[in-house]
PDB file of C-alpha atoms and ligand atoms in Angstrom:
ATOM      1  CA  UNK D   1     -12.932   7.886  -3.233  1.00 47.00           C
ATOM      2  CA  UNK D   2     -15.079   6.254  -1.551  1.00 41.00           C
ATOM      3  CA  UNK D   3     -16.359   3.437  -4.040  1.00 52.00           C
ATOM      4  CA  UNK D   4     -13.784   0.429  -4.555  1.00 56.00           C
ATOM      5  CA  UNK D   5     -11.206   0.758  -6.828  1.00 60.00           C
ATOM      6  CA  UNK D   6     -10.141  -2.671  -8.141  1.00 77.00           C
ATOM      7  CA  UNK D   7     -12.747  -1.964 -10.958  1.00 97.00           C
ATOM      8  CA  UNK D   8     -11.472   0.899 -12.421  1.00 98.00           C
ATOM      9  CA  UNK D   9      -7.729   2.113 -13.584  1.00 98.00           C
ATOM     10  CA  UNK D  10      -6.034   5.569 -15.043  1.00 98.00           C
ATOM     11  CA  UNK D  11      -5.219   6.097 -19.331  1.00 98.00           C
ATOM     12  CA  UNK D  12      -3.296   8.518 -20.869  1.00 99.00           C
ATOM     13  CA  UNK D  13      -3.740   9.463 -24.412  1.00 99.00           C
ATOM     14  CA  UNK D  14      -0.468  10.727 -25.172  1.00 98.00           C
ATOM     15  CA  UNK D  15       0.957  13.998 -26.596  1.00 98.00           C
ATOM     16  CA  UNK D  16       2.035  12.574 -30.077  1.00 98.00           C
ATOM     17  CA  UNK D  17      -1.643  10.649 -30.677  1.00 98.00           C
ATOM     18  CA  UNK D  18      -3.566  13.989 -29.381  1.00 98.00           C
ATOM     19  CA  UNK D  19      -1.755  16.118 -31.698  1.00 98.00           C
ATOM     20  CA  UNK D  20      -1.758  13.316 -34.590  1.00 98.00           C
ATOM     21  CA  UNK D  21      -5.488  13.586 -34.062  1.00 98.00           C
ATOM     22  CA  UNK D  22      -5.533  10.255 -32.962  1.00 98.00           C
ATOM     23  CA  UNK D  23      -7.772  11.137 -29.379  1.00 98.00           C
ATOM     24  CA  UNK D  24     -11.692  10.260 -31.716  1.00 98.00           C
ATOM     25  CA  UNK D  25     -10.128   6.974 -32.837  1.00 98.00           C
ATOM     26  CA  UNK D  26      -8.725   5.972 -29.471  1.00 98.00           C
ATOM     27  CA  UNK D  27     -11.725   6.624 -27.425  1.00 98.00           C
ATOM     28  CA  UNK D  28     -13.510   4.524 -29.893  1.00 98.00           C
ATOM     29  CA  UNK D  29     -11.513   1.632 -29.034  1.00 98.00           C
ATOM     30  CA  UNK D  30     -11.782   2.115 -25.660  1.00 98.00           C
ATOM     31  CA  UNK D  31     -15.312   1.965 -25.658  1.00 98.00           C
ATOM     32  CA  UNK D  32     -15.392  -1.064 -28.419  1.00 98.00           C
ATOM     33  CA  UNK D  33     -13.158  -3.210 -26.031  1.00 98.00           C
ATOM     34  CA  UNK D  34     -16.432  -2.389 -23.309  1.00 98.00           C
ATOM     35  CA  UNK D  35     -15.180   0.373 -20.840  1.00 98.00           C
ATOM     36  CA  UNK D  36     -16.831   2.846 -19.410  1.00 98.00           C
ATOM     37  CA  UNK D  37     -15.562   6.140 -19.191  1.00 98.00           C
ATOM     38  CA  UNK D  38     -15.947   7.573 -15.475  1.00 98.00           C
ATOM     39  CA  UNK D  39     -13.480  10.757 -16.237  1.00 98.00           C
ATOM     40  CA  UNK D  40     -12.049  12.435 -19.334  1.00 98.00           C
ATOM     41  CA  UNK D  41     -10.560  15.898 -19.703  1.00 98.00           C
ATOM     42  CA  UNK D  42      -8.092  17.386 -21.509  1.00 98.00           C
ATOM     43  CA  UNK D  43      -4.600  18.622 -19.743  1.00 98.00           C
ATOM     44  CA  UNK D  44      -1.395  20.063 -20.284  1.00 98.00           C
ATOM     45  CA  UNK D  45       1.009  19.420 -18.017  1.00 98.00           C
ATOM     46  CA  UNK D  46       3.954  21.338 -16.443  1.00 98.00           C
ATOM     47  CA  UNK D  47       7.313  19.717 -17.017  1.00 98.00           C
ATOM     48  CA  UNK D  48       6.862  19.395 -13.108  1.00 98.00           C
ATOM     49  CA  UNK D  49       3.751  18.049 -13.039  1.00 98.00           C
ATOM     50  CA  UNK D  50       5.005  15.492 -15.983  1.00 98.00           C
ATOM     51  CA  UNK D  51       7.817  14.871 -13.456  1.00 98.00           C
ATOM     52  CA  UNK D  52       5.330  14.464 -10.461  1.00 98.00           C
ATOM     53  CA  UNK D  53       3.525  11.535 -12.167  1.00 98.00           C
ATOM     54  CA  UNK D  54       6.083   9.875 -13.629  1.00 98.00           C
ATOM     55  CA  UNK D  55       8.470  10.041 -10.101  1.00 96.00           C
ATOM     56  CA  UNK D  56       9.128   6.486 -10.090  1.00 95.00           C
ATOM     57  CA  UNK D  57      10.985   7.109 -13.045  1.00 96.00           C
ATOM     58  CA  UNK D  58      13.234   9.781 -11.965  1.00 97.00           C
ATOM     59  CA  UNK D  59      16.058   7.523 -11.619  1.00 98.00           C
ATOM     60  CA  UNK D  60      15.887   6.175 -15.023  1.00 97.00           C
ATOM     61  CA  UNK D  61      17.624   7.809 -18.342  1.00 98.00           C
ATOM     62  CA  UNK D  62      14.903   8.094 -19.980  1.00 98.00           C
ATOM     63  CA  UNK D  63      13.732   9.978 -17.284  1.00 98.00           C
ATOM     64  CA  UNK D  64      13.664  13.869 -18.699  1.00 98.00           C
ATOM     65  CA  UNK D  65      13.081  12.352 -22.306  1.00 98.00           C
ATOM     66  CA  UNK D  66      10.031  11.288 -20.822  1.00 98.00           C
ATOM     67  CA  UNK D  67       8.840  14.257 -18.865  1.00 98.00           C
ATOM     68  CA  UNK D  68       9.507  17.014 -21.666  1.00 98.00           C
ATOM     69  CA  UNK D  69       7.873  14.364 -23.756  1.00 98.00           C
ATOM     70  CA  UNK D  70       4.913  14.465 -21.642  1.00 98.00           C
ATOM     71  CA  UNK D  71       4.740  18.320 -21.240  1.00 98.00           C
ATOM     72  CA  UNK D  72       5.325  18.801 -24.654  1.00 98.00           C
ATOM     73  CA  UNK D  73       1.524  19.203 -25.595  1.00 98.00           C
ATOM     74  CA  UNK D  74      -2.015  18.435 -25.246  1.00 98.00           C
ATOM     75  CA  UNK D  75      -3.264  14.887 -23.308  1.00 98.00           C
ATOM     76  CA  UNK D  76      -6.572  13.558 -22.478  1.00 99.00           C
ATOM     77  CA  UNK D  77      -6.701  11.818 -19.720  1.00 99.00           C
ATOM     78  CA  UNK D  78      -8.658   8.791 -18.564  1.00 99.00           C
ATOM     79  CA  UNK D  79     -10.650   6.999 -15.402  1.00 98.00           C
ATOM     80  CA  UNK D  80     -12.193   4.110 -16.519  1.00 98.00           C
ATOM     81  CA  UNK D  81     -14.469   0.966 -15.680  1.00 98.00           C
ATOM     82  CA  UNK D  82     -14.508  -3.070 -16.911  1.00 98.00           C
ATOM     83  CA  UNK D  83     -14.496  -6.067 -14.388  1.00 97.00           C
ATOM     84  CA  UNK D  84     -10.437  -6.295 -14.120  1.00 97.00           C
ATOM     85  CA  UNK D  85     -10.066  -2.484 -15.733  1.00 98.00           C
ATOM     86  CA  UNK D  86      -6.418  -2.789 -14.748  1.00 98.00           C
ATOM     87  CA  UNK D  87      -5.021  -5.675 -16.975  1.00 98.00           C
ATOM     88  CA  UNK D  88      -7.893  -5.046 -19.918  1.00 98.00           C
ATOM     89  CA  UNK D  89      -6.472  -1.672 -20.422  1.00 98.00           C
ATOM     90  CA  UNK D  90      -2.913  -2.975 -20.528  1.00 98.00           C
ATOM     91  CA  UNK D  91      -4.040  -5.597 -22.788  1.00 98.00           C
ATOM     92  CA  UNK D  92      -5.672  -3.608 -25.443  1.00 98.00           C
ATOM     93  CA  UNK D  93      -2.990  -0.642 -25.153  1.00 98.00           C
ATOM     94  CA  UNK D  94      -0.459  -3.805 -26.365  1.00 98.00           C
ATOM     95  CA  UNK D  95       3.962  -3.799 -25.494  1.00 98.00           C
ATOM     96  CA  UNK D  96       5.306  -0.820 -24.438  1.00 98.00           C
ATOM     97  CA  UNK D  97       7.325  -0.467 -27.681  1.00 98.00           C
ATOM     98  CA  UNK D  98       4.924  -0.155 -30.220  1.00 98.00           C
ATOM     99  CA  UNK D  99       7.422  -2.235 -32.868  1.00 98.00           C
ATOM    100  CA  UNK D 100       6.722  -4.933 -30.549  1.00 98.00           C
ATOM    101  CA  UNK D 101       3.079  -4.746 -29.784  1.00 98.00           C
ATOM    102  CA  UNK D 102       0.609  -7.679 -30.970  1.00 98.00           C
ATOM    103  CA  UNK D 103      -1.487  -6.363 -34.004  1.00 98.00           C
ATOM    104  CA  UNK D 104      -5.171  -5.066 -33.595  1.00 97.00           C
ATOM    105  CA  UNK D 105      -3.637  -3.099 -29.423  1.00 98.00           C
ATOM    106  CA  UNK D 106      -3.512   0.493 -29.646  1.00 98.00           C
ATOM    107  CA  UNK D 107      -0.247   0.961 -29.527  1.00 98.00           C
ATOM    108  CA  UNK D 108       0.786  -1.325 -32.338  1.00 98.00           C
ATOM    109  CA  UNK D 109      -2.127   1.035 -34.762  1.00 98.00           C
ATOM    110  CA  UNK D 110      -0.781   4.380 -33.247  1.00 98.00           C
ATOM    111  CA  UNK D 111       2.088   4.316 -31.634  1.00 98.00           C
ATOM    112  CA  UNK D 112       5.537   5.646 -33.047  1.00 97.00           C
ATOM    113  CA  UNK D 113       8.282   4.793 -30.663  1.00 98.00           C
ATOM    114  CA  UNK D 114       9.083   3.553 -27.130  1.00 97.00           C
ATOM    115  CA  UNK D 115       8.617   6.614 -26.424  1.00 97.00           C
ATOM    116  CA  UNK D 116       6.018   7.765 -28.383  1.00 98.00           C
ATOM    117  CA  UNK D 117       3.842   5.442 -27.845  1.00 98.00           C
ATOM    118  CA  UNK D 118       0.331   7.170 -27.909  1.00 98.00           C
ATOM    119  CA  UNK D 119      -1.374   5.976 -24.516  1.00 98.00           C
ATOM    120  CA  UNK D 120      -0.208   5.204 -21.233  1.00 98.00           C
ATOM    121  CA  UNK D 121      -1.734   2.748 -18.295  1.00 98.00           C
ATOM    122  CA  UNK D 122      -1.795   1.678 -14.960  1.00 98.00           C
ATOM    123  CA  UNK D 123       0.125  -1.271 -13.473  1.00 97.00           C
ATOM    124  CA  UNK D 124      -1.446  -2.274 -11.054  1.00 97.00           C
ATOM    125  CA  UNK D 125      -4.823  -1.710  -8.773  1.00 97.00           C
ATOM    126  CA  UNK D 126      -2.561   0.386  -5.940  1.00 97.00           C
ATOM    127  CA  UNK D 127      -1.242   2.848  -8.919  1.00 97.00           C
ATOM    128  CA  UNK D 128      -4.444   3.410 -10.754  1.00 98.00           C
ATOM    129  CA  UNK D 129      -6.042   4.694  -7.445  1.00 97.00           C
ATOM    130  CA  UNK D 130      -2.863   6.883  -7.038  1.00 97.00           C
ATOM    131  CA  UNK D 131      -2.820   7.717 -10.735  1.00 98.00           C
ATOM    132  CA  UNK D 132      -6.498   8.667 -10.638  1.00 98.00           C
ATOM    133  CA  UNK D 133      -6.115  11.128  -7.922  1.00 98.00           C
ATOM    134  CA  UNK D 134      -3.698  12.759  -9.366  1.00 98.00           C
ATOM    135  CA  UNK D 135      -5.700  13.921 -11.881  1.00 98.00           C
ATOM    136  CA  UNK D 136      -9.087  13.398 -10.963  1.00 98.00           C
ATOM    137  CA  UNK D 137     -11.092  15.048  -7.930  1.00 98.00           C
ATOM    138  CA  UNK D 138     -13.623  13.139  -6.980  1.00 95.00           C
ATOM    139  CA  UNK D 139     -16.415  15.161  -8.566  1.00 96.00           C
ATOM    140  CA  UNK D 140     -15.097  14.986 -11.981  1.00 98.00           C
ATOM    141  CA  UNK D 141     -15.939  10.744 -11.751  1.00 97.00           C
ATOM    142  CA  UNK D 142     -18.750  10.109 -12.683  1.00 97.00           C
TER     143      UNK D 142
HETATM  144  P1  CMP R 201       4.391   4.303 -19.569  1.00 54.38           P
HETATM  145  O1  CMP R 201       3.227   3.577 -19.985  1.00 54.38           O
HETATM  146  O2  CMP R 201       3.942   5.487 -20.196  1.00 54.38           O
HETATM  147  O3  CMP R 201       5.182   5.024 -18.769  1.00 54.38           O
HETATM  148  C1  CMP R 201       6.622   5.252 -18.791  1.00 54.38           C
HETATM  149  C2  CMP R 201       6.751   4.913 -19.748  1.00 54.38           C
HETATM  150  O4  CMP R 201       8.272   5.634 -20.300  1.00 54.38           O
HETATM  151  C3  CMP R 201       6.618   4.518 -21.474  1.00 54.38           C
HETATM  152  O5  CMP R 201       5.107   4.532 -21.290  1.00 54.38           O
HETATM  153  C4  CMP R 201       7.643   4.382 -22.037  1.00 54.38           C
HETATM  154  O6  CMP R 201       6.759   5.927 -23.281  1.00 54.38           O
HETATM  155  C5  CMP R 201       8.646   5.389 -21.786  1.00 54.38           C
HETATM  156  N1  CMP R 201       9.872   4.680 -21.993  1.00 54.38           N
HETATM  157  C6  CMP R 201      10.035   3.564 -21.420  1.00 54.38           C
HETATM  158  N2  CMP R 201      11.614   3.445 -21.721  1.00 54.38           N
HETATM  159  C7  CMP R 201      12.049   3.911 -22.757  1.00 54.38           C
HETATM  160  C8  CMP R 201      12.726   4.193 -22.762  1.00 54.38           C
HETATM  161  N3  CMP R 201      13.909   3.678 -23.058  1.00 54.38           N
HETATM  162  N4  CMP R 201      13.285   5.598 -23.779  1.00 54.38           N
HETATM  163  C9  CMP R 201      12.437   6.698 -23.928  1.00 54.38           C
HETATM  164  N5  CMP R 201      10.689   6.015 -23.026  1.00 54.38           N
HETATM  165  C10 CMP R 201      10.863   5.290 -22.513  1.00 54.38           C
END
C-alpha cells in the first residue's frame, strides 16, 4: 500500500459469529465506534490459509484447534480506519477470553469461549499491515 498505514487495522469476524448471524450487529458496532470500513469481504479459508495467517502461533498447543476452527466456516475480513486504529479496535473487541472481557465490548457480547471469541484484531501497526496484505489486494482497499 502506498498510503500511511498507521491509521489502519485489520479485523476478522470469526466463523462462530458469522454462522450465528451476528455479522450485521458487529459491523454496526464497528461503525458506531467511529471506524470507517475501507475493505470488507466474506471468505472461507482453507486449513492451509488459516495456518499461514496464524503462523506466529504454530508452536502453541492450541494451534490445531485454532486453525481448524478458523477454516470451519466463513469469516468476514475487514480493513478498518480510525486514528489509533490498532488500539481502538482492540479496546472495542475486549479481552481475548470473553469471560474476562469488559461490559460493552464485542467479545463480551458475542464471544462464546477463548477459541470462539467472535472477532480478531491486529496487535500492532506492523502486523496490521502484514495481515491486511494477507487478505486484501490494493484494489480492494477503498
Ligand atoms: P485471535 O485474536 O484470533 O488470535 C489468536 C487466537 O488464538 C485468539 O484470538 C484466540 O481465539 C485463540 N486462542 C488463544 N489462546 C487459546 C487457547 N488457550 N485455546 C484455544 N484458542 C486460543
